[in-house]
CSV table of C-alpha atoms in Angstrom, one decimal:
chain,number,residue,atom,x,y,z
N,1,MET,CA,-11.4,-8.1,8.5
N,2,ALA,CA,-7.6,-8.2,6.5
N,3,PHE,CA,-6.6,-4.8,8.3
N,4,ALA,CA,-5.6,-6.6,11.4
N,5,PHE,CA,-2.2,-4.8,11.9
N,6,LYS,CA,-1.0,-2.3,14.6
N,7,TYR,CA,1.9,-2.0,17.0
N,8,ILE,CA,1.9,-4.8,19.4
N,9,LYS,CA,4.2,-4.0,22.9
N,10,GLY,CA,6.6,-6.2,23.2
N,11,ASP,CA,10.4,-6.1,25.0
N,12,THR,CA,12.9,-8.6,22.6
N,13,VAL,CA,15.7,-7.6,20.9
N,14,ILE,CA,13.6,-6.5,17.8
N,15,HIS,CA,11.2,-4.1,19.4
N,16,LYS,CA,14.5,-2.8,21.3
N,17,LEU,CA,15.9,-1.8,17.8
N,18,ASP,CA,15.9,2.1,16.7
N,19,PRO,CA,13.1,2.3,14.3
N,20,ARG,CA,15.7,3.9,11.7
N,21,THR,CA,17.4,0.7,11.7
N,22,LYS,CA,14.3,-1.3,11.4
N,23,LEU,CA,13.6,1.2,7.8
N,24,ALA,CA,17.1,0.3,7.0
N,25,MET,CA,16.3,-3.6,7.5
N,26,VAL,CA,13.2,-3.1,5.4
N,27,PHE,CA,14.9,-1.0,2.5
N,28,LEU,CA,17.9,-3.3,2.5
N,29,HIS,CA,15.7,-6.3,2.3
N,30,ILE,CA,13.5,-5.1,-0.5
N,31,VAL,CA,16.6,-4.0,-2.5
N,32,ALA,CA,17.9,-7.5,-1.8
N,33,VAL,CA,15.0,-9.3,-3.3
N,34,LEU,CA,14.4,-6.9,-6.2
N,35,LEU,CA,18.0,-7.9,-7.1
N,36,ILE,CA,17.3,-11.5,-7.3
N,37,TRP,CA,15.1,-13.9,-9.7
N,38,ASP,CA,16.2,-16.8,-8.4
N,39,LEU,CA,13.6,-19.4,-6.6
N,40,ARG,CA,16.3,-20.6,-4.1
N,41,ILE,CA,18.3,-17.1,-3.1
N,42,LEU,CA,14.7,-15.8,-2.5
N,43,SER,CA,13.3,-18.7,-0.3
N,44,ILE,CA,16.3,-18.2,1.9
N,45,LEU,CA,15.6,-14.2,2.3
N,46,PHE,CA,11.9,-15.3,3.1
N,47,ILE,CA,13.4,-17.7,5.6
N,48,LEU,CA,15.3,-15.2,7.0
N,49,GLY,CA,12.6,-12.6,7.2
N,50,LEU,CA,10.3,-15.1,9.2
N,51,SER,CA,13.2,-15.6,11.2
N,52,TRP,CA,12.9,-12.4,12.5
N,53,LEU,CA,9.4,-13.0,13.0
N,54,VAL,CA,10.1,-15.7,15.6
N,55,ILE,CA,12.7,-13.7,17.4
N,56,ALA,CA,9.7,-10.5,18.0
N,57,LYS,CA,7.9,-13.4,19.2
N,58,ILE,CA,4.8,-12.2,16.4
N,59,ASP,CA,2.2,-14.7,16.9
N,60,TRP,CA,0.9,-16.6,14.7
N,61,LYS,CA,-2.5,-15.6,14.6
N,62,ASN,CA,-1.7,-11.8,14.0
N,63,LEU,CA,-0.3,-13.0,10.4
N,64,LYS,CA,-2.3,-15.8,9.3
N,65,LYS,CA,-5.0,-13.7,8.0
N,66,PRO,CA,-3.2,-11.2,5.8
N,67,PHE,CA,-0.5,-14.1,4.8
N,68,VAL,CA,-3.6,-15.8,3.4
N,69,ALA,CA,-5.3,-12.9,2.0
N,70,LEU,CA,-1.4,-12.4,0.4
N,71,LEU,CA,-1.2,-15.9,-1.0
N,72,LEU,CA,-4.6,-15.6,-3.0
N,73,LEU,CA,-4.3,-12.6,-4.3
N,74,LEU,CA,-0.6,-14.0,-5.3
N,75,LEU,CA,-2.7,-16.7,-7.2
N,76,PHE,CA,-5.1,-14.6,-9.1
N,77,VAL,CA,-2.4,-11.4,-10.2
N,78,THR,CA,0.8,-12.9,-10.6
N,79,VAL,CA,0.4,-16.9,-11.1
N,80,LEU,CA,-2.8,-16.6,-13.5
N,81,THR,CA,-1.4,-13.3,-15.3
N,82,ASN,CA,1.9,-15.2,-15.9
N,83,MET,CA,0.9,-18.9,-16.6
N,84,PHE,CA,-0.5,-18.6,-19.7
N,85,TYR,CA,2.4,-16.4,-21.5
N,86,PRO,CA,4.4,-19.7,-22.9
N,87,THR,CA,7.2,-17.6,-23.8
N,88,ILE,CA,7.9,-15.3,-20.7
N,89,ALA,CA,10.7,-16.7,-19.7
N,90,THR,CA,11.9,-18.4,-22.6
N,91,GLU,CA,12.3,-18.2,-26.2
N,92,SER,CA,11.9,-22.5,-26.1
N,93,PRO,CA,9.5,-23.3,-23.6
N,94,HIS,CA,8.5,-26.8,-22.6
N,95,ILE,CA,4.9,-27.3,-23.0
N,96,LEU,CA,3.2,-29.3,-20.8
N,97,TYR,CA,-0.7,-29.0,-21.8
N,98,SER,CA,-2.4,-27.0,-24.7
N,99,TRP,CA,-5.7,-26.7,-25.2
N,100,GLY,CA,-6.7,-24.5,-28.1
N,101,PRO,CA,-5.1,-20.9,-27.1
N,102,ILE,CA,-4.3,-22.3,-23.6
N,103,VAL,CA,-0.5,-22.6,-23.9
N,104,ILE,CA,0.7,-23.8,-20.3
N,105,ALA,CA,4.7,-24.2,-20.1
N,106,TYR,CA,7.0,-25.4,-17.8
N,107,GLU,CA,9.2,-22.2,-17.9
N,108,SER,CA,6.0,-19.9,-17.2
N,109,ILE,CA,4.9,-21.9,-14.1
N,110,ILE,CA,8.7,-21.6,-13.0
N,111,TYR,CA,8.5,-17.8,-13.8
N,112,SER,CA,4.6,-17.5,-11.6
N,113,PHE,CA,6.1,-19.1,-8.9
N,114,THR,CA,9.5,-16.7,-8.9
N,115,VAL,CA,7.6,-13.7,-9.0
N,116,SER,CA,4.8,-14.3,-6.4
N,117,MET,CA,8.3,-15.3,-4.0
N,118,ARG,CA,9.3,-12.2,-4.6
N,119,TYR,CA,6.6,-10.9,-3.0
N,120,LEU,CA,6.5,-13.3,-0.3
N,121,ALA,CA,9.6,-12.5,0.5
N,122,ILE,CA,9.2,-9.3,1.4
N,123,PHE,CA,6.1,-10.5,3.4
N,124,PRO,CA,7.7,-11.0,6.7
N,125,ILE,CA,9.4,-8.0,7.0
N,126,ALA,CA,7.2,-5.5,5.9
N,127,THR,CA,5.1,-6.8,8.2
N,128,LEU,CA,7.6,-6.9,11.6
N,129,PHE,CA,8.2,-3.2,10.6
N,130,ILE,CA,4.5,-2.8,11.5
N,131,LEU,CA,3.9,-4.9,14.9
N,132,THR,CA,7.6,-4.0,16.3
N,133,THR,CA,7.7,-0.1,15.6
N,134,ASP,CA,6.1,2.4,18.2
N,135,PRO,CA,4.3,5.2,15.7
N,136,SER,CA,5.8,7.8,18.2
N,137,LYS,CA,9.3,6.7,18.4
N,138,LEU,CA,9.0,6.2,14.3
N,139,THR,CA,8.4,10.1,14.2
N,140,ILE,CA,11.3,10.8,16.0
N,141,SER,CA,13.4,8.6,13.9
N,142,LEU,CA,12.1,10.0,10.8
N,143,SER,CA,12.8,13.7,11.9
N,144,LYS,CA,16.2,12.8,12.8
N,145,LEU,CA,16.4,11.4,9.5
N,146,LYS,CA,16.0,15.0,7.9
N,147,ILE,CA,12.5,14.6,7.2
N,148,PRO,CA,10.7,17.4,7.7
N,149,TYR,CA,8.7,16.8,11.0
N,150,LYS,CA,5.1,18.0,9.9
N,151,LEU,CA,5.5,15.3,7.7
N,152,ALA,CA,6.9,12.7,9.7
N,153,PHE,CA,3.9,13.8,12.6
N,154,SER,CA,1.1,12.8,9.0
N,155,VAL,CA,3.1,9.8,9.2
N,156,ASN,CA,3.0,9.4,12.9
N,157,ILE,CA,-1.1,10.2,12.9
N,158,ALA,CA,-1.9,7.9,10.1
N,159,LEU,CA,-0.5,4.8,12.3
N,160,ARG,CA,-2.0,6.3,15.5
N,161,TYR,CA,-5.4,7.1,13.9
N,162,LEU,CA,-5.8,3.6,12.0
N,163,PRO,CA,-7.4,1.3,14.8
N,164,THR,CA,-9.5,4.3,15.7
N,165,LEU,CA,-10.8,4.6,12.2
N,166,LEU,CA,-11.4,1.1,11.9
N,167,VAL,CA,-13.5,0.7,15.1
N,168,ASP,CA,-15.5,4.2,13.3
N,169,TYR,CA,-15.7,2.3,10.1
N,170,GLU,CA,-17.0,-1.1,12.0
N,171,MET,CA,-19.8,0.9,13.7
N,172,ILE,CA,-20.9,3.4,10.8
N,173,THR,CA,-21.7,0.0,9.0
N,174,ASN,CA,-23.6,-1.6,12.0
N,175,ALA,CA,-25.4,1.3,12.0
N,176,GLN,CA,-26.3,1.7,8.4
N,177,LYS,CA,-26.9,-2.5,8.6
N,178,ALA,CA,-29.2,-1.5,11.5
N,179,ARG,CA,-31.3,1.1,9.1
N,180,GLY,CA,-31.6,-1.8,6.2
N,181,PHE,CA,-28.6,-1.1,4.3
N,182,GLU,CA,-27.1,-3.7,2.1
N,183,LEU,CA,-23.8,-2.8,0.5
N,184,GLU,CA,-24.0,-6.3,-2.0
N,185,LYS,CA,-27.7,-5.8,-2.5
N,186,PRO,CA,-27.3,-7.7,-6.4
N,187,THR,CA,-30.5,-5.2,-7.6
N,188,GLY,CA,-30.1,-2.0,-8.9
N,189,GLY,CA,-27.8,-0.6,-12.0
N,190,PHE,CA,-23.9,-0.1,-12.4
N,191,ILE,CA,-24.1,3.5,-11.5
N,192,ALA,CA,-26.4,2.6,-8.8
N,193,LYS,CA,-24.1,-0.3,-7.3
N,194,ILE,CA,-21.0,1.8,-7.4
N,195,LYS,CA,-23.3,5.0,-4.8
N,196,ARG,CA,-24.1,2.1,-2.4
N,197,VAL,CA,-20.4,2.9,-1.0
N,198,ALA,CA,-21.3,6.5,-0.3
N,199,PRO,CA,-23.9,5.9,3.2
N,200,ILE,CA,-21.0,4.3,4.6
N,201,MET,CA,-18.3,6.4,3.6
N,202,VAL,CA,-20.0,10.3,3.6
N,203,PRO,CA,-20.5,9.5,7.4
N,204,MET,CA,-16.7,8.3,8.0
N,205,LEU,CA,-15.2,11.4,6.0
N,206,ILE,CA,-17.6,14.0,7.7
N,207,LEU,CA,-16.6,12.5,11.1
N,208,SER,CA,-12.8,12.4,10.3
N,209,ILE,CA,-13.0,15.6,9.0
N,210,LYS,CA,-14.2,16.6,12.5
N,211,ARG,CA,-12.2,14.4,14.5
N,212,ALA,CA,-9.2,16.3,12.4
N,213,GLU,CA,-10.6,19.9,12.9
N,214,GLN,CA,-10.8,18.9,17.4
N,215,ILE,CA,-6.9,17.2,16.6
N,216,ALA,CA,-5.6,20.2,15.0
N,217,ASP,CA,-7.2,22.8,17.5
N,218,ALA,CA,-5.4,20.8,20.3
N,219,MET,CA,-2.4,20.9,18.4
N,220,ASP,CA,-2.4,24.5,17.4
N,221,LEU,CA,-3.0,25.0,21.4
N,222,ARG,CA,-0.3,23.3,22.3
N,223,GLY,CA,2.2,25.6,19.7
N,224,PHE,CA,2.5,22.7,17.0
N,225,GLY,CA,4.4,24.4,14.2
N,226,ALA,CA,5.1,27.9,15.9
N,227,HIS,CA,9.2,27.4,15.0
N,228,LYS,CA,11.2,25.7,12.3
N,229,LYS,CA,12.3,23.1,14.6
N,230,ARG,CA,11.7,21.4,17.5
N,231,THR,CA,12.8,19.1,20.6
N,232,TRP,CA,11.3,15.8,21.5
N,233,TYR,CA,10.3,14.5,25.0
N,234,HIS,CA,11.8,11.4,24.1
N,235,ASP,CA,15.1,10.8,22.4
N,236,THR,CA,16.3,7.8,20.2
N,237,LYS,CA,19.8,6.6,19.7
N,238,LEU,CA,21.4,4.2,18.1
N,239,GLN,CA,22.8,1.2,20.5
N,240,HIS,CA,25.5,-1.6,19.8
N,241,ASN,CA,22.7,-4.0,18.4
N,242,ASP,CA,21.6,-1.3,16.2
N,243,TYR,CA,24.7,-1.4,13.8
N,244,ILE,CA,25.6,-4.7,14.6
N,245,MET,CA,22.2,-5.6,12.6
N,246,ILE,CA,22.6,-2.5,9.9
N,247,GLY,CA,25.8,-4.3,9.4
N,248,PHE,CA,24.6,-7.7,8.7
N,249,TYR,CA,22.1,-6.3,6.5
N,250,LEU,CA,24.9,-4.1,4.2
N,251,PHE,CA,26.7,-7.4,4.1
N,252,VAL,CA,23.5,-9.7,2.8
N,253,VAL,CA,22.8,-7.4,0.2
N,254,LEU,CA,26.4,-7.0,-1.0
N,255,ALA,CA,26.7,-10.9,-0.7
N,256,ILE,CA,24.0,-10.7,-3.2
N,257,LEU,CA,24.6,-8.3,-5.4
N,258,TYR,CA,27.7,-10.5,-6.1
N,259,LEU,CA,25.8,-13.6,-6.5
N,260,LYS,CA,23.6,-11.6,-8.8
N,261,LEU,CA,26.6,-9.9,-11.0
N,262,TYR,CA,28.6,-13.4,-11.0
N,263,ILE,CA,26.5,-16.8,-10.1
N,264,PHE,CA,22.3,-16.5,-10.1
N,265,THR,CA,22.4,-13.8,-12.9
N,266,GLY,CA,19.1,-14.1,-14.2
N,267,LEU,CA,15.8,-16.4,-13.6
N,268,TRP,CA,16.4,-19.9,-12.2
N,269,ILE,CA,14.6,-22.6,-14.2
N,270,PRO,CA,15.7,-26.3,-12.5
N,271,PRO,CA,16.8,-28.4,-15.2
N,272,PHE,CA,13.2,-29.7,-16.8
N,273,ASP,CA,14.4,-33.5,-16.9
N,274,LEU,CA,15.7,-33.6,-13.0
N,275,VAL,CA,12.3,-32.0,-12.2
N,276,LYS,CA,10.5,-34.5,-14.2
N,277,GLN,CA,12.1,-37.3,-13.4
N,278,TYR,CA,12.5,-36.9,-9.5
N,279,LEU,CA,9.5,-34.4,-8.8
N,280,TRP,CA,6.4,-34.9,-11.2
N,281,VAL,CA,7.0,-38.8,-12.2
N,282,PRO,CA,7.1,-39.8,-8.1
N,283,LEU,CA,3.6,-37.5,-7.9
N,284,PHE,CA,1.8,-38.0,-10.6
N,285,GLY,CA,3.1,-40.8,-12.4
N,286,GLY,CA,4.3,-40.7,-15.8
C,1,MET,CA,-5.4,35.4,-5.8
C,2,VAL,CA,-4.3,32.4,-5.6
C,3,ALA,CA,-4.8,29.6,-2.4
C,4,LYS,CA,-1.5,29.3,-0.4
C,5,LEU,CA,0.3,26.2,-0.5
C,6,THR,CA,1.7,26.0,2.8
C,7,LEU,CA,0.5,23.8,5.0
C,8,SER,CA,-1.4,24.5,8.2
C,9,THR,CA,-2.1,22.1,11.3
C,10,LYS,CA,-5.4,21.1,10.1
C,11,ASP,CA,-3.9,19.8,6.9
C,12,ILE,CA,-1.4,17.8,8.3
C,13,VAL,CA,-3.6,15.8,10.6
C,14,LEU,CA,-6.2,16.0,7.3
C,15,MET,CA,-3.0,13.6,5.8
C,16,GLY,CA,-2.1,11.3,8.3
C,17,ILE,CA,-6.3,10.5,9.0
C,18,GLY,CA,-7.1,11.0,4.8
C,19,ALA,CA,-4.4,8.1,4.6
C,20,ALA,CA,-5.5,6.1,7.5
C,21,MET,CA,-8.9,6.1,5.3
C,22,TYR,CA,-7.9,5.4,2.2
C,23,ALA,CA,-5.9,1.9,3.7
C,24,ILE,CA,-9.0,0.9,6.0
C,25,PHE,CA,-11.6,1.6,2.7
C,26,GLY,CA,-9.1,0.2,0.5
C,27,SER,CA,-8.4,-3.1,2.4
C,28,ALA,CA,-11.7,-3.3,3.6
C,29,THR,CA,-13.3,-3.4,0.0
C,30,PHE,CA,-10.3,-4.8,-1.9
C,31,PHE,CA,-12.4,-8.2,-3.4
C,32,ILE,CA,-15.5,-6.7,-2.8
C,33,PRO,CA,-17.4,-7.5,-6.1
C,34,VAL,CA,-19.2,-4.3,-7.5
C,35,GLY,CA,-20.6,-4.9,-10.8
C,36,GLY,CA,-18.7,-8.0,-11.6
C,37,MET,CA,-15.4,-6.4,-10.8
C,38,ASN,CA,-12.8,-6.5,-7.8
C,39,LEU,CA,-12.9,-2.6,-7.6
C,40,ARG,CA,-10.9,-0.3,-5.0
C,41,PRO,CA,-13.9,3.0,-4.5
C,42,ALA,CA,-11.6,3.9,-2.0
C,43,ILE,CA,-9.2,6.1,-4.5
C,44,ALA,CA,-12.1,8.6,-4.3
C,45,ILE,CA,-11.4,9.4,-1.0
C,46,VAL,CA,-8.0,10.5,-2.4
C,47,THR,CA,-9.4,12.7,-5.0
C,48,PHE,CA,-11.7,14.2,-2.9
C,49,PHE,CA,-8.9,15.2,-0.4
C,50,GLY,CA,-7.0,16.5,-3.0
C,51,ALA,CA,-10.2,18.5,-4.8
C,52,MET,CA,-11.0,20.0,-1.2
C,53,TYR,CA,-7.8,20.4,1.1
C,54,GLY,CA,-5.0,21.2,-2.0
C,55,PRO,CA,-2.9,19.4,-4.4
C,56,ILE,CA,0.1,18.4,-1.5
C,57,VAL,CA,-2.7,17.2,1.1
C,58,GLY,CA,-4.1,14.7,-2.0
C,59,PHE,CA,-0.6,13.6,-3.0
C,60,VAL,CA,0.0,12.4,0.3
C,61,VAL,CA,-3.3,11.2,1.1
C,62,GLY,CA,-2.7,9.3,-1.9
C,63,ALA,CA,1.0,8.2,-1.6
C,64,LEU,CA,0.9,7.4,2.2
C,65,GLY,CA,-2.5,5.2,2.1
C,66,ASN,CA,-1.0,3.1,-0.6
C,67,LEU,CA,2.0,2.9,0.9
C,68,LEU,CA,0.2,1.3,4.8
C,69,LEU,CA,-2.1,-0.5,2.5
C,70,ASP,CA,1.2,-2.1,0.7
C,71,PHE,CA,2.3,-2.8,4.1
C,72,THR,CA,-0.5,-4.6,5.3
C,73,TRP,CA,-0.6,-7.1,2.2
C,74,GLY,CA,3.0,-7.1,2.6
C,75,SER,CA,4.6,-5.5,-0.3
C,76,PHE,CA,6.3,-2.6,-0.9
C,77,TRP,CA,5.7,-0.8,-5.0
C,78,TRP,CA,6.6,2.7,-4.6
C,79,GLU,CA,6.0,3.7,-8.0
C,80,TRP,CA,2.3,2.8,-7.5
C,81,ASP,CA,2.6,4.7,-4.3
C,82,VAL,CA,3.6,7.6,-5.9
C,83,GLY,CA,1.3,6.6,-8.8
C,84,VAL,CA,-1.8,7.0,-6.3
C,85,GLY,CA,-0.2,10.3,-5.2
C,86,ILE,CA,-0.5,12.1,-8.5
C,87,ILE,CA,-4.5,11.0,-8.7
C,88,GLY,CA,-4.8,13.2,-5.7
C,89,LEU,CA,-2.8,15.7,-7.0
C,90,PHE,CA,-4.7,16.4,-10.1
C,91,PRO,CA,-7.9,17.4,-8.7
C,92,GLY,CA,-6.3,19.9,-6.3
C,93,ILE,CA,-5.0,21.7,-9.4
C,94,TRP,CA,-8.5,23.3,-9.7
C,95,TRP,CA,-8.5,23.8,-5.8
C,96,TYR,CA,-5.4,26.1,-6.3
C,97,LEU,CA,-6.9,27.7,-9.2
C,98,ARG,CA,-10.0,28.5,-7.6
C,99,ASP,CA,-8.1,29.5,-4.2
C,100,GLY,CA,-9.9,26.7,-2.3
C,101,GLN,CA,-13.5,27.4,-3.1
C,102,ILE,CA,-15.0,24.1,-4.7
C,103,GLU,CA,-18.9,24.5,-4.3
C,104,THR,CA,-20.2,25.0,-8.1
C,105,SER,CA,-21.2,22.3,-10.2
C,106,LYS,CA,-18.5,23.6,-12.7
C,107,ASP,CA,-16.1,23.1,-9.9
C,108,LEU,CA,-17.1,19.5,-9.5
C,109,LEU,CA,-17.9,18.6,-13.1
C,110,MET,CA,-14.0,20.1,-13.6
C,111,VAL,CA,-13.0,17.5,-10.3
C,112,ALA,CA,-14.2,14.7,-11.5
C,113,ILE,CA,-12.6,15.3,-15.3
C,114,LEU,CA,-8.9,16.4,-13.8
C,115,GLY,CA,-9.4,13.3,-11.1
C,116,VAL,CA,-10.4,11.1,-14.2
C,117,ILE,CA,-7.2,12.4,-16.0
C,118,GLY,CA,-4.9,12.0,-12.9
C,119,CYS,CA,-5.8,8.6,-12.9
C,120,PHE,CA,-4.7,7.7,-16.1
C,121,VAL,CA,-1.5,10.0,-15.9
C,122,GLY,CA,-0.6,8.5,-12.0
C,123,LEU,CA,-1.4,4.8,-12.8
C,124,PHE,CA,0.6,4.7,-16.3
C,125,PHE,CA,3.7,6.5,-14.6
C,126,ALA,CA,3.0,3.6,-12.3
C,127,GLY,CA,2.9,1.1,-15.0
C,128,PHE,CA,5.8,2.7,-17.4
C,129,VAL,CA,8.6,2.4,-14.3
C,130,ASP,CA,7.3,-1.3,-13.9
C,131,VAL,CA,8.2,-1.9,-17.8
C,132,ILE,CA,11.3,0.1,-16.8
C,133,ILE,CA,11.9,-2.3,-14.1
C,134,GLY,CA,11.3,-5.1,-16.5
C,135,THR,CA,8.3,-6.3,-16.1
C,136,PRO,CA,6.9,-6.9,-19.8
C,137,PHE,CA,4.9,-4.2,-21.7
C,138,GLU,CA,1.5,-6.4,-22.1
C,139,ILE,CA,1.4,-7.0,-18.3
C,140,ALA,CA,2.2,-3.8,-16.6
C,141,ILE,CA,0.1,-1.8,-19.2
C,142,TYR,CA,-2.5,-4.4,-20.2
C,143,ALA,CA,-2.8,-6.2,-17.3
C,144,TRP,CA,-2.3,-3.7,-14.5
C,145,ALA,CA,-2.4,0.1,-15.7
C,146,LEU,CA,-5.2,0.2,-17.9
C,147,PRO,CA,-7.8,-1.6,-15.8
C,148,ALA,CA,-6.9,-0.1,-12.9
C,149,ALA,CA,-6.6,3.3,-14.5
C,150,VAL,CA,-10.3,2.9,-16.6
C,151,THR,CA,-12.0,1.6,-12.8
C,152,ASP,CA,-10.4,3.8,-10.9
C,153,ALA,CA,-11.6,6.7,-12.9
C,154,ILE,CA,-15.4,5.6,-12.9
C,155,PHE,CA,-15.4,5.4,-9.6
C,156,VAL,CA,-13.5,8.7,-9.0
C,157,ALA,CA,-15.7,10.1,-11.6
C,158,ILE,CA,-19.3,9.0,-9.8
C,159,LEU,CA,-18.2,9.5,-5.9
C,160,THR,CA,-16.0,12.3,-6.0
C,161,PRO,CA,-18.9,14.8,-6.5
C,162,ILE,CA,-21.2,13.0,-4.5
C,163,PHE,CA,-18.4,13.3,-1.4
C,164,ILE,CA,-17.8,16.8,-2.3
C,165,GLN,CA,-21.7,17.7,-2.2
C,166,ALA,CA,-22.6,16.0,1.2
C,167,VAL,CA,-19.6,17.7,2.6
C,168,ASN,CA,-20.4,20.8,1.8
C,169,ALA,CA,-23.6,20.6,2.7
C,170,ALA,CA,-22.9,18.9,6.1
C,171,LYS,CA,-20.7,22.1,6.7
C,172,PRO,CA,-22.8,24.5,8.4
C,173,LYS,CA,-23.9,21.5,11.0
C,174,LEU,CA,-20.3,20.6,11.6
C,175,LEU,CA,-19.9,24.2,12.7
C,176,GLU,CA,-23.1,24.4,14.9
C,177,GLU,CA,-22.0,21.5,17.3
C,178,GLU,CA,-18.8,23.3,17.9
């Protein structure tokens, strides 16, 4: 199952960063990625993200499934849709292959790789955030960022109940399978096929609403929402490392902004002749 | 009389749990081929919460749920999160007008219609933001927004009334067990 993500306890420098710092890291990293259309810089940002994962000692087995799923998604969504637009990147493309209406140009392949790399470069930082941030500390940090604490609590509940609901989901699926239910049965019309998700979703909805009522009762009994402002049992403070990290990322974004404005202004297309001479010919022959 | 738009504790909890449910079903059914297409029936969860608990709950379930789903794929596209939030907002309009009572078949029909409109408004909003950011119009609108809106609309139209009916029927039983 693709959804294997939840907070894993750890004791590294990254784990000890304030959730606000990690939010800033995610935000600034994404800004940096969205600014640039250059494969070389995007690769550096990807490696930067990966190095945080290495520092946080995240096990590869936690990342393998979503990473493979993302690669498949990129293959289908970005590569296959963009590759067949020969003029997507330039007015006069180098045609590599054409067969009837299918025209594959060198520039559109580079464009597809660049778009895929823009997705890939965000992957490590987003997973880092999910895997190393304690949801209850995130709630405190969010409310310190002046986000209404009720909304912050919703975020906390969503993160807290993801694993629980996942167990419910598997339980209900197994229970329905034991009753002879088949989600992917090939018979029946179009609407019948769509309705087939109901035996799983309806019990899940009812169970969730019941659970929500119990949680809400427990929260009401403890006086949740009685006052406009509230305090927290734990406190989070920005430490030395937090300022260093935010400073570092601000520097990265400024550097990328400079590169974007003056050096790598647009989509980078490696010179066609050089790629042909040094990559294509040695690998695939003339 | 018009339903209040203030949030009760239950609404707060439901926003979180609904978002988590959307994220789980969204990732579980991402690659399930139904009728030959890769579809996301989880979208009906968003319209269900919008219809049963109001526009704010619907919006947060959609936007926060899609944000969580994005994170599991290691990406972040805020315009699509807002777009899915808008889908949850639309059925909530009828909830607001009906003072939170969604029971008759007319209610179910109106919720389904508003949900379908929401699919187009929300996803075309996201598509147009993508066009403004720099994706070619043909790709953002014809390859991303339009197919997603059409398939989501089909799911919303068929599944939302089923969910509402089932949960309404189970309501007395839920209270009994307390």
